CSV table of C-alpha atoms and ligand atoms in Angstrom, one decimal:
chain,number,residue,atom,x,y,z
A,27,MET,CA,0.0,0.0,0.0
A,28,THR,CA,1.3,3.4,-0.9
A,29,GLY,CA,0.5,7.0,-0.1
A,30,SER,CA,-2.7,8.0,1.7
A,31,GLY,CA,-3.9,4.4,1.9
A,32,ALA,CA,-1.4,3.5,4.6
A,33,GLN,CA,-3.2,5.7,7.2
A,34,LEU,CA,-6.6,4.2,6.4
A,35,THR,CA,-6.1,0.6,7.3
A,36,GLY,CA,-6.9,1.0,11.0
A,37,THR,CA,-10.2,0.4,12.7
A,38,PRO,CA,-13.3,1.4,10.8
A,39,SER,CA,-14.7,4.7,12.1
A,40,ASN,CA,-18.2,6.1,11.9
A,41,ARG,CA,-17.0,9.6,12.9
A,42,SER,CA,-17.5,12.0,10.1
A,43,GLY,CA,-14.1,13.6,10.8
A,44,ALA,CA,-12.4,10.4,9.5
A,45,TRP,CA,-14.3,10.6,6.3
A,46,ALA,CA,-12.2,13.2,4.5
A,47,GLY,CA,-9.3,10.8,4.1
A,48,LEU,CA,-11.5,7.8,3.4
A,49,GLN,CA,-13.5,9.6,0.8
A,50,ALA,CA,-10.4,10.8,-1.0
A,51,PHE,CA,-9.1,7.3,-1.2
A,52,ASP,CA,-12.5,6.0,-2.3
A,53,THR,CA,-12.7,8.5,-5.1
A,54,GLU,CA,-9.1,7.8,-6.3
A,55,HIS,CA,-8.9,4.0,-6.0
A,56,VAL,CA,-12.2,2.2,-5.4
A,57,TRP,CA,-14.4,1.4,-8.3
A,58,HIS,CA,-18.1,2.0,-8.0
A,59,PRO,CA,-20.7,0.5,-10.4
A,60,TYR,CA,-20.3,1.6,-14.1
A,61,ASP,CA,-17.8,4.3,-13.1
A,62,ARG,CA,-14.2,5.3,-13.8
A,63,LEU,CA,-11.2,6.1,-11.7
A,64,PRO,CA,-10.7,8.6,-10.3
A,65,ALA,CA,-14.4,9.0,-9.9
A,66,PRO,CA,-15.8,12.2,-11.5
A,67,ALA,CA,-17.6,12.9,-8.2
A,68,PRO,CA,-17.3,11.6,-4.6
A,69,ALA,CA,-19.8,9.0,-3.4
A,70,LEU,CA,-21.9,9.8,-0.4
A,71,PRO,CA,-20.6,8.1,2.8
A,72,VAL,CA,-23.3,6.0,4.6
A,73,VAL,CA,-22.6,5.1,8.2
A,74,GLY,CA,-25.9,3.4,9.0
A,75,ALA,CA,-29.4,2.6,7.8
A,76,GLN,CA,-32.6,2.0,9.7
A,77,GLY,CA,-36.1,1.4,8.3
A,78,VAL,CA,-36.3,3.1,5.0
A,79,ARG,CA,-33.6,5.7,5.8
A,80,LEU,CA,-29.9,5.9,5.0
A,81,HIS,CA,-27.8,7.7,7.6
A,82,LEU,CA,-25.0,9.8,6.1
A,83,ALA,CA,-21.7,10.5,7.7
A,84,ASP,CA,-22.6,14.2,8.0
A,85,GLY,CA,-25.7,13.4,10.0
A,86,ARG,CA,-28.3,13.8,7.2
A,87,GLN,CA,-30.9,11.1,6.7
A,88,LEU,CA,-32.3,10.1,3.3
A,89,ILE,CA,-35.3,8.0,2.5
A,90,ASP,CA,-34.0,5.3,0.1
A,91,GLY,CA,-36.2,5.4,-2.9
A,92,MET,CA,-34.2,2.6,-4.5
A,93,SER,CA,-34.3,0.0,-1.7
A,94,SER,CA,-30.6,-0.6,-2.5
A,95,TRP,CA,-31.4,-1.6,-6.1
A,96,TRP,CA,-34.6,-3.7,-5.5
A,97,CYS,CA,-33.2,-5.6,-2.5
A,98,ALA,CA,-34.1,-4.1,0.8
A,99,VAL,CA,-37.9,-4.7,0.6
A,100,HIS,CA,-38.4,-4.9,4.3
A,101,GLY,CA,-36.3,-1.9,5.1
A,102,TYR,CA,-32.9,-1.7,6.9
A,103,ARG,CA,-32.1,-3.4,10.2
A,104,HIS,CA,-35.3,-5.3,10.3
A,105,PRO,CA,-35.3,-7.0,13.7
A,106,ALA,CA,-36.2,-10.5,12.3
A,107,LEU,CA,-33.5,-10.3,9.6
A,108,ASP,CA,-30.9,-9.0,12.0
A,109,ALA,CA,-31.8,-11.8,14.4
A,110,ALA,CA,-31.6,-14.4,11.6
A,111,VAL,CA,-28.0,-13.4,10.8
A,112,ARG,CA,-26.9,-13.3,14.4
A,113,GLU,CA,-28.4,-16.7,15.2
A,114,GLN,CA,-26.8,-18.3,12.2
A,115,LEU,CA,-23.5,-16.7,13.1
A,116,GLU,CA,-23.7,-18.5,16.4
A,117,GLN,CA,-23.8,-21.8,14.5
A,118,MET,CA,-21.5,-21.2,11.5
A,119,ALA,CA,-20.8,-18.5,9.0
A,120,HIS,CA,-20.0,-20.8,6.1
A,121,VAL,CA,-19.2,-24.4,5.1
A,122,MET,CA,-18.5,-25.7,1.7
A,123,PHE,CA,-21.6,-27.2,0.0
A,124,GLY,CA,-19.8,-30.0,-1.9
A,125,GLY,CA,-20.6,-33.1,0.1
A,126,LEU,CA,-22.0,-31.1,3.0
A,127,THR,CA,-25.4,-29.6,3.6
A,128,HIS,CA,-27.2,-27.5,6.3
A,129,GLU,CA,-30.6,-26.5,7.5
A,130,PRO,CA,-30.8,-23.0,6.2
A,131,ALA,CA,-30.1,-24.2,2.6
A,132,VAL,CA,-32.5,-27.0,2.8
A,133,ARG,CA,-35.3,-25.0,4.4
A,134,LEU,CA,-34.8,-22.1,2.0
A,135,ALA,CA,-34.9,-24.4,-1.0
A,136,ALA,CA,-38.1,-25.9,0.2
A,137,ARG,CA,-39.5,-22.4,0.8
A,138,LEU,CA,-38.6,-21.2,-2.7
A,139,ALA,CA,-40.1,-24.3,-4.3
A,140,GLU,CA,-43.3,-23.6,-2.3
A,141,LEU,CA,-43.5,-19.9,-3.3
A,142,ALA,CA,-42.5,-20.4,-6.9
A,143,PRO,CA,-44.9,-21.0,-9.8
A,144,GLU,CA,-45.9,-24.6,-10.5
A,145,GLY,CA,-43.3,-27.2,-11.3
A,146,LEU,CA,-40.1,-25.3,-10.2
A,147,SER,CA,-39.1,-27.8,-7.6
A,148,GLU,CA,-35.3,-28.0,-8.0
A,149,VAL,CA,-33.0,-25.3,-6.6
A,150,PHE,CA,-29.4,-24.3,-7.4
A,151,PHE,CA,-28.0,-21.6,-5.0
A,152,CYS,CA,-25.4,-19.2,-6.2
A,153,ASP,CA,-23.9,-15.9,-5.2
A,154,SER,CA,-25.4,-13.3,-7.4
A,155,GLY,CA,-28.1,-12.7,-10.0
A,156,SER,CA,-25.6,-12.7,-12.9
A,157,VAL,CA,-24.3,-16.1,-11.8
A,158,ALA,CA,-27.9,-17.4,-11.5
A,159,VAL,CA,-28.4,-16.4,-15.2
A,160,GLU,CA,-25.1,-18.1,-16.1
A,161,VAL,CA,-26.3,-21.3,-14.4
A,162,ALA,CA,-29.7,-21.0,-16.2
A,163,LEU,CA,-28.0,-20.8,-19.6
A,164,LYS,CA,-25.8,-23.8,-18.8
A,165,MET,CA,-28.8,-25.7,-17.6
A,166,CYS,CA,-30.6,-25.1,-20.9
A,167,VAL,CA,-27.6,-26.1,-23.0
A,168,GLN,CA,-26.9,-29.2,-20.9
A,169,TYR,CA,-30.6,-30.1,-21.1
A,170,GLN,CA,-30.7,-29.9,-24.9
A,171,ALA,CA,-27.5,-31.9,-25.2
A,172,ALA,CA,-29.0,-34.6,-22.9
A,173,CYS,CA,-32.1,-34.7,-25.2
A,174,GLY,CA,-29.9,-35.3,-28.2
A,175,HIS,CA,-29.8,-31.7,-29.4
A,176,GLY,CA,-26.1,-30.8,-28.7
A,177,HIS,CA,-26.3,-28.2,-31.5
A,178,ARG,CA,-28.9,-26.2,-29.6
A,179,GLN,CA,-26.7,-23.7,-27.8
A,180,ARG,CA,-28.1,-20.3,-28.7
A,181,MET,CA,-30.7,-18.3,-26.9
A,182,LEU,CA,-33.7,-16.4,-28.2
A,183,THR,CA,-34.4,-13.2,-26.3
A,184,VAL,CA,-35.8,-9.7,-26.8
A,185,ARG,CA,-34.1,-6.3,-27.1
A,186,GLY,CA,-34.2,-4.0,-24.1
A,187,GLY,CA,-33.3,-6.8,-21.6
A,188,TYR,CA,-30.9,-6.8,-18.7
A,189,HIS,CA,-29.7,-10.1,-17.2
A,190,GLY,CA,-26.4,-9.2,-15.5
A,191,ASP,CA,-22.8,-8.2,-16.1
A,192,THR,CA,-20.9,-11.5,-16.4
A,193,LEU,CA,-20.1,-12.5,-20.0
A,194,GLY,CA,-22.8,-15.1,-20.5
A,195,ALA,CA,-25.5,-12.9,-18.9
A,196,MET,CA,-24.3,-9.9,-20.8
A,197,ALA,CA,-24.7,-11.8,-24.1
A,198,VAL,CA,-28.5,-11.9,-23.5
A,199,CYS,CA,-28.7,-8.2,-22.5
A,200,ASP,CA,-29.7,-5.6,-25.1
A,201,PRO,CA,-26.9,-5.8,-27.7
A,202,ASP,CA,-26.6,-2.0,-27.9
A,203,ASP,CA,-27.1,-0.9,-24.2
A,204,GLY,CA,-25.2,-4.0,-23.2
A,205,MET,CA,-22.2,-2.8,-25.2
A,206,HIS,CA,-21.7,-6.1,-27.0
A,207,ALA,CA,-19.5,-4.2,-29.5
A,208,LEU,CA,-16.9,-3.6,-26.8
A,209,PHE,CA,-16.6,-7.3,-26.0
A,210,ALA,CA,-17.4,-8.6,-29.5
A,211,GLY,CA,-14.8,-11.4,-29.4
A,212,MET,CA,-16.0,-12.7,-26.1
A,213,VAL,CA,-19.8,-12.4,-26.2
A,214,PRO,CA,-21.7,-15.3,-28.0
A,215,ARG,CA,-24.2,-14.1,-30.6
A,216,HIS,CA,-27.7,-14.9,-29.6
A,217,VAL,CA,-30.9,-14.3,-31.5
A,218,PHE,CA,-32.7,-11.0,-30.7
A,219,ALA,CA,-36.3,-10.2,-31.3
A,220,ALA,CA,-37.9,-6.7,-31.0
A,221,ARG,CA,-38.8,-5.5,-27.5
A,222,PRO,CA,-42.3,-6.5,-26.4
A,223,PRO,CA,-44.6,-3.6,-27.2
A,224,ASP,CA,-44.9,-1.1,-24.3
A,225,GLY,CA,-47.7,-1.3,-21.8
A,226,PHE,CA,-48.9,-3.7,-19.1
A,227,GLY,CA,-52.4,-3.4,-20.6
A,228,ALA,CA,-51.3,-3.5,-24.2
A,229,GLY,CA,-52.3,-7.1,-24.9
A,230,LEU,CA,-50.5,-9.3,-27.5
A,231,ASP,CA,-49.5,-7.5,-30.7
A,232,PRO,CA,-50.0,-10.0,-33.5
A,233,ASP,CA,-47.0,-8.6,-35.5
A,234,TRP,CA,-44.7,-9.0,-32.6
A,235,ALA,CA,-45.9,-12.5,-32.0
A,236,ALA,CA,-45.5,-13.4,-35.7
A,237,ALA,CA,-41.9,-12.0,-35.7
A,238,LEU,CA,-41.1,-14.2,-32.7
A,239,GLU,CA,-42.6,-17.2,-34.3
A,240,ALA,CA,-40.6,-16.6,-37.5
A,241,LEU,CA,-37.3,-16.3,-35.5
A,242,ALA,CA,-38.0,-19.4,-33.5
A,243,ALA,CA,-38.8,-21.3,-36.7
A,244,ASP,CA,-35.8,-20.0,-38.6
A,245,HIS,CA,-33.4,-20.9,-35.8
A,246,ALA,CA,-35.2,-24.0,-34.5
A,247,ASP,CA,-32.3,-26.3,-34.8
A,248,GLU,CA,-29.8,-24.1,-32.9
A,249,LEU,CA,-32.0,-22.6,-30.1
A,250,ALA,CA,-31.9,-24.0,-26.6
A,251,ALA,CA,-34.2,-21.6,-24.8
A,252,VAL,CA,-36.0,-18.3,-24.7
A,253,VAL,CA,-34.6,-16.0,-21.9
A,254,VAL,CA,-36.6,-12.9,-20.8
A,255,GLU,CA,-37.6,-10.8,-17.9
A,256,PRO,CA,-41.3,-11.3,-17.5
A,257,VAL,CA,-43.6,-8.1,-17.6
A,258,VAL,CA,-40.9,-5.6,-16.4
A,259,GLN,CA,-37.6,-5.0,-18.2
A,260,GLY,CA,-35.6,-3.5,-15.3
A,261,ALA,CA,-32.1,-2.0,-15.8
A,262,GLY,CA,-32.5,-2.3,-19.6
A,263,GLY,CA,-35.0,0.6,-19.5
A,264,MET,CA,-37.7,0.2,-16.8
A,265,ARG,CA,-40.4,-0.8,-19.3
A,266,PHE,CA,-43.5,-2.7,-18.7
A,267,HIS,CA,-45.1,-5.1,-21.2
A,268,SER,CA,-48.2,-7.2,-21.4
A,269,PRO,CA,-48.4,-10.5,-19.5
A,270,ALA,CA,-49.9,-11.8,-22.8
A,271,CYS,CA,-46.4,-11.6,-24.3
A,272,VAL,CA,-45.1,-13.8,-21.5
A,273,ALA,CA,-48.0,-16.3,-22.1
A,274,TYR,CA,-47.2,-16.2,-25.8
A,275,LEU,CA,-43.5,-17.0,-25.2
A,276,ARG,CA,-44.6,-20.0,-23.1
A,277,GLU,CA,-46.6,-21.4,-26.0
A,278,LEU,CA,-43.8,-20.6,-28.5
A,279,CYS,CA,-41.3,-22.5,-26.3
A,280,ASP,CA,-43.6,-25.5,-26.1
A,281,ARG,CA,-44.2,-25.5,-29.9
A,282,HIS,CA,-40.5,-25.4,-30.7
A,283,GLY,CA,-39.0,-27.6,-28.0
A,284,LEU,CA,-37.4,-24.6,-26.2
A,285,LEU,CA,-37.0,-24.1,-22.5
A,286,LEU,CA,-38.5,-20.9,-21.1
A,287,VAL,CA,-36.1,-19.1,-18.7
A,288,LEU,CA,-37.7,-16.3,-16.7
A,289,ASP,CA,-35.4,-13.9,-15.0
A,290,GLU,CA,-37.3,-12.8,-11.9
A,291,ILE,CA,-34.2,-11.4,-10.2
A,292,ALA,CA,-35.7,-7.8,-10.1
A,293,THR,CA,-39.4,-8.7,-10.3
A,294,GLY,CA,-39.5,-11.6,-7.8
A,295,PHE,CA,-40.8,-11.4,-4.3
A,296,GLY,CA,-43.8,-9.1,-4.8
A,297,ARG,CA,-42.3,-6.0,-6.5
A,298,THR,CA,-44.9,-6.0,-9.4
A,299,GLY,CA,-47.9,-6.8,-7.2
A,300,ALA,CA,-47.6,-10.6,-7.7
A,301,MET,CA,-45.1,-12.8,-5.9
A,302,PHE,CA,-43.5,-13.5,-9.3
A,303,ALA,CA,-44.3,-11.4,-12.3
A,304,CYS,CA,-45.1,-14.4,-14.5
A,305,GLU,CA,-48.1,-15.0,-12.2
A,306,HIS,CA,-49.7,-12.0,-14.0
A,307,ALA,CA,-49.5,-14.2,-17.2
A,308,GLY,CA,-50.7,-17.4,-15.4
A,309,VAL,CA,-47.7,-19.3,-16.7
A,310,SER,CA,-44.6,-21.0,-15.2
A,311,ALA,CA,-41.1,-21.3,-16.5
A,312,ASP,CA,-38.8,-24.3,-17.0
A,313,VAL,CA,-36.0,-22.4,-15.4
A,314,MET,CA,-36.4,-19.3,-13.2
A,315,CYS,CA,-33.7,-17.0,-11.7
A,316,VAL,CA,-34.3,-15.2,-8.4
A,317,GLY,CA,-31.9,-12.9,-6.4
A,318,LYS,CA,-31.9,-9.3,-5.2
A,319,ALA,CA,-34.8,-9.2,-2.7
A,320,LEU,CA,-34.2,-12.9,-1.8
A,321,THR,CA,-32.3,-11.9,1.3
A,322,GLY,CA,-34.1,-8.6,1.9
A,323,GLY,CA,-31.0,-6.8,0.9
A,324,TYR,CA,-28.7,-8.4,3.6
A,325,LEU,CA,-26.3,-10.6,1.7
A,326,SER,CA,-25.6,-11.6,-1.9
A,327,LEU,CA,-27.6,-14.7,-2.7
A,328,ALA,CA,-29.4,-15.9,-5.8
A,329,ALA,CA,-31.0,-19.1,-7.0
A,330,THR,CA,-31.8,-20.8,-10.3
A,331,LEU,CA,-34.9,-23.0,-10.0
A,332,CYS,CA,-35.9,-25.6,-12.6
A,333,SER,CA,-38.4,-28.3,-13.2
A,334,ALA,CA,-37.8,-31.9,-12.2
A,335,ASP,CA,-37.8,-32.8,-15.9
A,336,VAL,CA,-34.9,-30.4,-16.7
A,337,ALA,CA,-32.9,-31.7,-13.7
A,338,ALA,CA,-33.6,-35.4,-14.6
A,339,ALA,CA,-32.5,-34.9,-18.2
A,340,ILE,CA,-29.3,-33.1,-17.1
A,341,GLY,CA,-28.5,-35.9,-14.7
A,342,ALA,CA,-29.0,-38.5,-17.3
A,343,GLY,CA,-27.0,-36.6,-19.9
A,344,GLU,CA,-23.4,-36.9,-21.0
A,345,GLY,CA,-21.8,-35.0,-18.1
A,346,GLY,CA,-24.1,-36.7,-15.6
A,347,ALA,CA,-24.2,-33.6,-13.5
A,348,LEU,CA,-24.9,-29.9,-13.7
A,349,MET,CA,-21.5,-28.3,-14.3
A,350,HIS,CA,-21.4,-25.5,-11.8
A,351,GLY,CA,-20.4,-25.1,-8.1
A,352,PRO,CA,-19.5,-21.8,-6.6
A,353,THR,CA,-17.2,-21.6,-3.6
A,354,TYR,CA,-19.8,-19.8,-1.5
A,355,MET,CA,-22.7,-21.9,-2.8
A,356,ALA,CA,-25.7,-21.8,-0.4
A,357,ASN,CA,-23.8,-19.7,2.2
A,358,PRO,CA,-25.5,-20.4,5.5
A,359,LEU,CA,-25.7,-16.7,6.7
A,360,ALA,CA,-27.3,-15.7,3.4
A,361,CYS,CA,-29.7,-18.7,3.3
A,362,ALA,CA,-30.7,-18.0,7.0
A,363,VAL,CA,-31.5,-14.4,6.2
A,364,GLY,CA,-33.2,-15.4,3.0
A,365,LEU,CA,-35.4,-17.7,5.0
A,366,ALA,CA,-36.3,-14.9,7.4
A,367,SER,CA,-37.0,-12.5,4.5
A,368,THR,CA,-39.2,-14.9,2.7
A,369,ALA,CA,-41.0,-15.7,6.0
A,370,LEU,CA,-41.9,-12.0,6.3
A,371,LEU,CA,-43.6,-12.4,2.8
A,372,ALA,CA,-45.4,-15.6,3.7
A,373,ASP,CA,-48.4,-14.0,5.4
A,374,GLY,CA,-49.2,-12.0,2.3
A,375,ALA,CA,-49.2,-8.6,4.1
A,376,TRP,CA,-46.8,-7.3,1.4
A,377,MET,CA,-49.6,-7.4,-1.1
A,378,GLY,CA,-51.5,-4.7,0.7
A,379,ASP,CA,-48.3,-2.6,1.1
A,380,VAL,CA,-47.4,-3.0,-2.6
A,381,ALA,CA,-50.9,-2.1,-3.7
A,382,ARG,CA,-50.9,1.0,-1.3
A,383,ILE,CA,-47.5,2.1,-2.7
A,384,GLU,CA,-48.8,1.6,-6.3
A,385,ARG,CA,-51.8,3.9,-5.5
A,386,GLY,CA,-49.5,6.4,-3.9
A,387,LEU,CA,-47.1,6.4,-6.8
A,388,ARG,CA,-49.9,6.7,-9.4
A,389,ALA,CA,-51.4,9.7,-7.6
A,390,GLY,CA,-48.1,11.4,-6.7
A,391,LEU,CA,-46.2,10.9,-10.0
A,392,SER,CA,-49.1,12.0,-12.2
A,393,ASP,CA,-48.0,15.5,-11.4
A,394,ALA,CA,-44.8,14.8,-13.2
A,395,ARG,CA,-46.6,14.6,-16.5
A,396,GLU,CA,-47.0,18.3,-16.5
A,397,LEU,CA,-43.3,19.0,-16.0
A,398,PRO,CA,-41.2,20.1,-19.0
A,399,GLY,CA,-39.3,17.3,-20.8
A,400,VAL,CA,-41.3,14.4,-19.4
A,401,ALA,CA,-42.1,11.8,-22.0
A,402,ASP,CA,-43.9,9.2,-20.0
A,403,VAL,CA,-44.9,8.3,-16.4
A,404,ARG,CA,-45.6,4.7,-15.6
A,405,VAL,CA,-46.3,2.7,-12.4
A,406,LEU,CA,-46.6,-1.0,-11.8
A,407,GLY,CA,-46.7,-2.4,-8.3
A,408,ALA,CA,-44.0,-0.7,-6.2
A,409,ILE,CA,-42.2,0.6,-9.2
A,410,GLY,CA,-42.6,4.2,-10.4
A,411,VAL,CA,-40.9,5.6,-13.5
A,412,VAL,CA,-40.6,9.0,-15.0
A,413,GLU,CA,-39.1,8.9,-18.5
A,414,LEU,CA,-37.6,12.1,-19.9
A,415,ASP,CA,-37.1,13.1,-23.5
A,416,ARG,CA,-33.4,13.6,-22.8
A,417,ARG,CA,-30.5,12.1,-20.8
A,418,VAL,CA,-30.8,12.8,-17.1
A,419,ASP,CA,-28.1,15.1,-15.6
A,420,VAL,CA,-27.5,12.5,-12.9
A,421,ALA,CA,-25.4,14.8,-10.7
A,422,ALA,CA,-28.1,17.6,-10.8
A,423,ALA,CA,-31.0,15.2,-10.4
A,424,THR,CA,-29.4,13.3,-7.5
A,425,ALA,CA,-28.5,16.6,-5.7
A,426,ALA,CA,-32.0,17.8,-6.0
A,427,ALA,CA,-33.4,14.6,-4.6
A,428,VAL,CA,-30.9,14.6,-1.7
A,429,ALA,CA,-31.9,18.2,-0.9
A,430,ALA,CA,-35.4,16.9,-0.7
A,431,GLY,CA,-34.2,14.1,1.7
A,432,VAL,CA,-34.5,11.3,-0.8
A,433,TRP,CA,-31.9,8.9,-2.3
A,434,LEU,CA,-32.4,8.3,-6.0
A,435,ARG,CA,-30.0,6.9,-8.7
A,436,PRO,CA,-31.4,7.9,-12.1
A,437,PHE,CA,-29.9,6.4,-15.3
A,438,ARG,CA,-30.0,7.2,-19.0
A,439,ASN,CA,-33.3,9.1,-19.4
A,440,LEU,CA,-35.0,7.6,-16.4
A,441,VAL,CA,-35.8,8.9,-12.9
A,442,TYR,CA,-37.4,6.0,-11.1
A,443,VAL,CA,-38.1,4.5,-7.7
A,444,MET,CA,-38.8,1.1,-6.2
A,445,PRO,CA,-39.3,1.9,-2.5
A,446,ALA,CA,-39.2,-0.7,0.4
A,447,TYR,CA,-42.6,-2.2,0.9
A,448,VAL,CA,-42.6,-0.8,4.5
A,449,THR,CA,-42.5,2.8,3.2
A,450,SER,CA,-45.3,4.7,5.0
A,451,ASP,CA,-47.7,7.0,3.1
A,452,GLU,CA,-45.9,10.0,4.6
A,453,GLU,CA,-42.5,8.7,3.5
A,454,LEU,CA,-43.8,7.9,0.1
A,455,ASP,CA,-45.0,11.5,-0.3
A,456,GLN,CA,-41.5,12.6,0.4
A,457,VAL,CA,-40.1,10.0,-2.1
A,458,VAL,CA,-42.5,11.4,-4.7
A,459,ALA,CA,-41.4,15.0,-3.9
A,460,GLY,CA,-37.9,13.9,-4.4
A,461,VAL,CA,-38.7,12.4,-7.8
A,462,LEU,CA,-40.4,15.7,-8.9
A,463,ALA,CA,-37.4,17.7,-7.6
A,464,ALA,CA,-35.0,15.4,-9.5
A,465,VAL,CA,-37.0,15.6,-12.7
A,466,THR,CA,-37.2,19.4,-12.5
A,467,ALA,CA,-33.4,19.6,-11.9
A,468,ALA,CA,-32.5,17.0,-14.5
B,542,PLP,C1,-29.8,-7.1,-11.2
B,542,PLP,C2,-30.2,-8.1,-12.2
B,542,PLP,C3,-29.4,-9.2,-12.6
B,542,PLP,C4,-28.0,-9.3,-12.1
B,542,PLP,O1,-28.0,-9.5,-10.7
B,542,PLP,P1,-26.6,-9.2,-9.9
B,542,PLP,O2,-26.9,-9.7,-8.5
B,542,PLP,O3,-26.4,-7.8,-10.0
B,542,PLP,O4,-25.5,-10.0,-10.6
B,542,PLP,C5,-29.9,-10.1,-13.5
B,542,PLP,N1,-31.1,-9.9,-14.0
B,542,PLP,C6,-32.0,-8.9,-13.7
B,542,PLP,C7,-33.3,-8.9,-14.2
B,542,PLP,C8,-31.5,-8.0,-12.8
B,542,PLP,O5,-32.3,-6.9,-12.4
């Protein structure tokens, strides 16, 4: 370690006085998501979080409109989640999952199979959403090979998607926004259809359906699966589409011998008003990825669920096993808090909260329609989006939201929120005010 870093390796400190040095080191040497070094602007130091509020080093408190990127649905420092981590820590923090097992993993797998749409009974735990998508892609390719279709290794997906940042996941992200050109030699070329037409209530567009059918038929002998985010495209553009599109993709897969992979990493655990977004369409998947809110925002954990048929085929196939096994697979601390988080959802009270937040966002954000430069305002479940007709000035928009006591992280032309389900009506009013301030400043 050189220079300023040498003085920073002591005991962590919450005192804001210590922050000057830490912040300088952070800005110079620590990468943040999708950023460069040194960072163009310092990040805000957070020293604590409680309920829906982030506590900054300078004493300010911000209501988190992002619930830490879809994760902290029950709020920060929830007593049941804190207790779950503490109790598990008294047993063990981690053991390898090869040849060993433990109660939190088994119980959480059973819980997931119970909550999941029909038929998704088999559970693979991994450490992040991106890895869950990698595992899903491998499952599909191994399944097809086991069924005698070793040439079926490509995926059919739609534009506008986001499935993670690892190479395999990136390959099924939108080819332009996912910057495939930058990694052209490393990213496999999959088959892309047009985005599903906008609008939760839009129904099935026959032209879109016909184009999908044509692509599936043209590439029938090389496609393994269809991979999509059901109903809500998240980081690819915060767009909503009709459940009828998801139902159509289910039929398409069945007609062409493709597996349907639903990426519910952002939408899962109630965010859209249904436990899983595919429930709006009344269909299930062959393979489903979950992550983000799985641990209520406590620890990085994701899972890839599949049907018994898919698992059986893979087991009977050439490799005789699913070829994946992360070091921290089914980490006990993460599984224990995942169990506690899903237990909080089990009584269904989240439904009333998500419906209440949806009403609040619809009422509150409708005022944004009148603001200059606003192209669209849309709400689904506990997701509110204001789309501008230009790129957001992220620094100006964030500063305006912070001044209003709200944490937002706009991207591209979008100012959006996905608050914790426990956000009160009063707090939601403040979140809405923060969005309006951000839009005005952007
Ligand atoms: C966030 C996200 C991922 C990636 O999850 P990470 O945990 O960030 O790797 C994948 N798919 C969707 C739909 C997501 O929103």
